[in-house]
Structures are given as C-alpha cells and as structure tokens.
Amino acid sequence: MDSAKLTIVYSLTLQESVPWVFPTAFLVDVDAHDRPSYVKASAMKDTIGSYLPDYERAIHDPLFVLCEELHPQEVEAALNKNKKKKESLSTLFGDAQVSKSVQALIDRRMTRFLDIIKEHNLPLCLNLKRKIKACDTALFFGQDVIVPHLQFQKSQTGIQYAMMLGLPEEALVPADHDVVLLANQPAILLIDKHIFKIDGINAAKVKPFLKNKSIFIPDRLTKEYFTGFVKEVVGKAEIEAEGFEITRVSTMQSAALKFTHDFFHNRYYVEIVFDYGGVSFSTTEQTKRKNRIHFGNKDEVRILEFIRQEDIESTFAKKLADVGFSEDGYGKYFYGNTPLGTLEWTGRNSATIQENFVVNFPEIEGNQVIPATVNIVPEVTLNGDWFDLHGIVSINGIVLPVQRLFPYIKQNNPLFPIGDGSWIIIPEEYFTLYEPVLAFAAEENHCWRLAKVHFPLLQKQGIHTGTPIMQTELTTEGEFTPSN
C-alpha cells in the first residue's frame, strides 16, 4: 500500500447507547486535491506502523491511547473490574456517584484529546464512516471562547428564562443549532461544525436550552430554581433583565496580589485581583462586568451588577511596573529570570508594595514563604594555609552567622528556614556572590574554609578579608609563598 497516499484522521462518534462522545482514529486515503478522503482501516498504535512507518509517534501515540481509554468497551471493562456480575453502561451510569466520577475522568481525557488535535491542526471529523469522505464531515475549532448570555423577563406569575451563547459578533440560540456536548467541565460544545469552549460554566447548564428557546419558572419555584441552577451561571454570564430591580456596584475596595506557578516556564507570576465587595476581577480576565443574584426579605429577585473601573485598575498595574515588574502580555507580572525571582523581589520590596496591595505569599512544597529583607556582611580571615569564610546575615532584623546559608547556596536551594516555621528566599545576588567560592570550599564542624590558592577567586567575587594579607605572601597566581 502506498503510504504517501494515506493519512491519519480522527473522528468524534455519537452513539445513542453511550452517554458521551468518544474519539476514533482512522487511516484514510488522500485525494487528488490533497484532502483526506475515504476510510481504509482503523488506526491503532499496534498496527499503524505497517501502513505509515514514519508517522509522528510523539503526536499520534498519545492520541491513540486516549481513543482507547475513551472507547465505551474500555470504560465499561474498567468500571466492571473486580465485579462478579458485569453491569451495562446504562446501569453503571444510573448510579449518580459513579456517573459523576466517570464523567470527570472522561472530561479530562476528552479535553486533552481536543487540545492535542487543535495544537497540531490534525484532521477531525464527526461520525466518519467508510462511505463518507473525511473532508465532507470535517470539524473546526472556534477561535473565541463563548460567554453565556442570560435573559430574564419577569411577569406577574413567574420568570421567563433564556440562555444564548455569546460570540464577539453574535449570540447563538442553542435550540436553533445542532449542539453536541463534548465535555461537561470545562464546558466544550460542538455547534454545527465548530468546537467552542464556554467560559465559567459546565455544559449541563446548557442542556435545558438545546430543545427549548426559553424556560418558564413559576413564582413558587423561583428561589429554589435560582439557587440550585441559575445562581452559578449568573456569576459568569452577561445578563439582560426586564422587570427586576438592578443595583450597580462600581466601587473597588481593595487590590491583592495572587501568586501562581507556571510549570511550563518554571517561574512564579503574580496577577492583581481587584475586590469590588464580594466579586473580584483579575488582570488576567477580559470580563468587564459580573452579576450576582440577591433575594430580598420576601424572596424577590434582585440583580447586583458589578462593573470594573478599568482606569483605576490601570493605576495599580502601573504601581507594579514602577517597582520593577514586567507584564507578560496576558495580565500576569514577573521579575527577573529565575523561578522564584518574582517572590523574592516582592518580599524585598514588601514595604512599598503593601502600601497599595494585600499580599499573601504562597506555600512552596508545604513551606510557608514570608517576605524578607536579607543583608549579608561577608568576612574572610586568614588562618594558616586557609581562609575561614564567615560573616553575618540579617533577615528581617534577625542576625545569624552567614555560614547557615552556605549549605543551601551550595545545593542551589533558595528556600531557607528561619526557625519559626516560615521560610525566606535567599536573594539571587548572594548565589552569584558565594556559589563560585563554595564550589571549592570545605566544611568541617560547621566551619567553611577555602584554600589559600583560591585567593584570586575571593578578589574576583569582591569578598573582603577580615585580616590584612601582605601582598608578598601571595603570588599573582594565588599560590602561597612563605615570607622571610
């Protein structure tokens, strides 16, 4: 078989007896226009090599595994493992706890599957079969994230409630389109032939509107329905309301720094979180307003609309820039190039920063980090053929022998315990100062010594001696020469 005329295509399968959409991999022809065409065979990790010996294993092998893990037979077998009496999928999913935990697992795997497909721009179809050309059933990824739009219209007998799916140029009515739920949390929908993520809610909240444009909520059920179903959506959606009292809140009460670790870049970032009195906005968010439901004394529904004051928020962003932070283009701020540089710089400038921000330092590997001002006074004393390395370090006013830091610097570990259960970050410049020296130093009974031959290294690092050394005692190469 001519492998140059074959390619791998993935398909999402809808099956009435299966309560989720599952992916399958196929080997398909490539037509004269270089488009994926008719199915030739199933594509599996164990057999694909005989058709396409040079396929991109790093990309496709994880997808083959996900296809297998999401297949109904595989899920059913896993759920029936160690059971004497095997149960069908419908029976297994009838148990609410089982259904919830399995759905969460399916969501994670489906999200991962779709992320890989999108990242590498791989062909994806819907319900691909042997007599259907793959290019005729191709699916595409929407570039925008959907924001739910809610409409409430109050009458004398109840509330008419509608949900639309908001895109930058239009708001879609789900009942007017072919909508398939691909993942519940995070919510991923297939709308006609495009795949979208929904911001902030799970897909189950959309289900009532797949067949109905709106839902009527009688007065007697208003509080129960809003509390159990609508309240969560309201906080993440744009709202239009008629017949309700709307209270608008636009006063920012405080700004806090929130630290997050980016595993991809291996560094800590900080974002600003603005509190508007129970509702917060982050510099990483594009949302300009949020809404909350409030019930009055007689259970009447009120809408609280919180509106960002972007001009005021920008002044706080400038305050971070003034202290030396850089912005990554996505609303996150950082300092330096080291993993803990942002935390260390925040701690060093905590007095200035805390004039404008609430700062809560994170735990790192279970250790509570605190802001610290660290100052070192290095000393070196000539003792025979050795230099004794010592001095003092002041940490937030606590004075310790500088030698206490040496094991951490030598092991390139910036986290140092200060004895009260909290930890500080050793500033990067002290690694730069001491690492070259400690690479040649020896420790004995908590004393650190450096051979006299390494005197030029002390000079280069600018570590001064506590006892004057006659220049005649040292050659220019740093070798010891006895004095007369």
PDB file of N, CA and C in Angstrom, residues 5 28 55 166 248 331 388 471 482:
ATOM      1  N   LYS A   5      -0.008   8.115   0.067  1.00  0.00           N
ATOM      2  CA  LYS A   5      -1.390   8.469  -0.229  1.00  0.00           C
ATOM      3  C   LYS A   5      -2.318   8.219   0.957  1.00  0.00           C
ATOM      4  N   VAL A  28      -6.980   6.946   6.306  1.00  0.00           N
ATOM      5  CA  VAL A  28      -7.806   7.315   5.155  1.00  0.00           C
ATOM      6  C   VAL A  28      -6.939   7.645   3.946  1.00  0.00           C
ATOM      7  N   TYR A  55       5.173   7.686  10.711  1.00  0.00           N
ATOM      8  CA  TYR A  55       4.194   8.609  11.302  1.00  0.00           C
ATOM      9  C   TYR A  55       4.802   9.272  12.549  1.00  0.00           C
ATOM     10  N   GLY A 166     -22.827  33.543  23.623  1.00  0.00           N
ATOM     11  CA  GLY A 166     -22.306  34.790  23.070  1.00  0.00           C
ATOM     12  C   GLY A 166     -20.944  34.656  22.425  1.00  0.00           C
ATOM     13  N   ARG A 248     -26.311  48.563  40.686  1.00  0.00           N
ATOM     14  CA  ARG A 248     -24.985  48.560  40.060  1.00  0.00           C
ATOM     15  C   ARG A 248     -23.928  48.973  41.071  1.00  0.00           C
ATOM     16  N   GLY A 331      -1.737  39.813  31.389  1.00  0.00           N
ATOM     17  CA  GLY A 331      -2.222  40.243  32.694  1.00  0.00           C
ATOM     18  C   GLY A 331      -1.468  39.656  33.862  1.00  0.00           C
ATOM     19  N   ASP A 388      39.190  31.314  56.431  1.00  0.00           N
ATOM     20  CA  ASP A 388      37.919  30.989  57.084  1.00  0.00           C
ATOM     21  C   ASP A 388      36.842  31.922  56.527  1.00  0.00           C
ATOM     22  N   GLN A 471      50.817  41.452  50.488  1.00  0.00           N
ATOM     23  CA  GLN A 471      50.844  41.022  49.097  1.00  0.00           C
ATOM     24  C   GLN A 471      52.032  40.109  48.816  1.00  0.00           C
ATOM     25  N   PRO A 482      56.092  31.570  51.312  1.00  0.00           N
ATOM     26  CA  PRO A 482      56.481  31.908  52.697  1.00  0.00           C
ATOM     27  C   PRO A 482      57.183  33.242  52.753  1.00  0.00           C
TER      28      PRO A 482
END
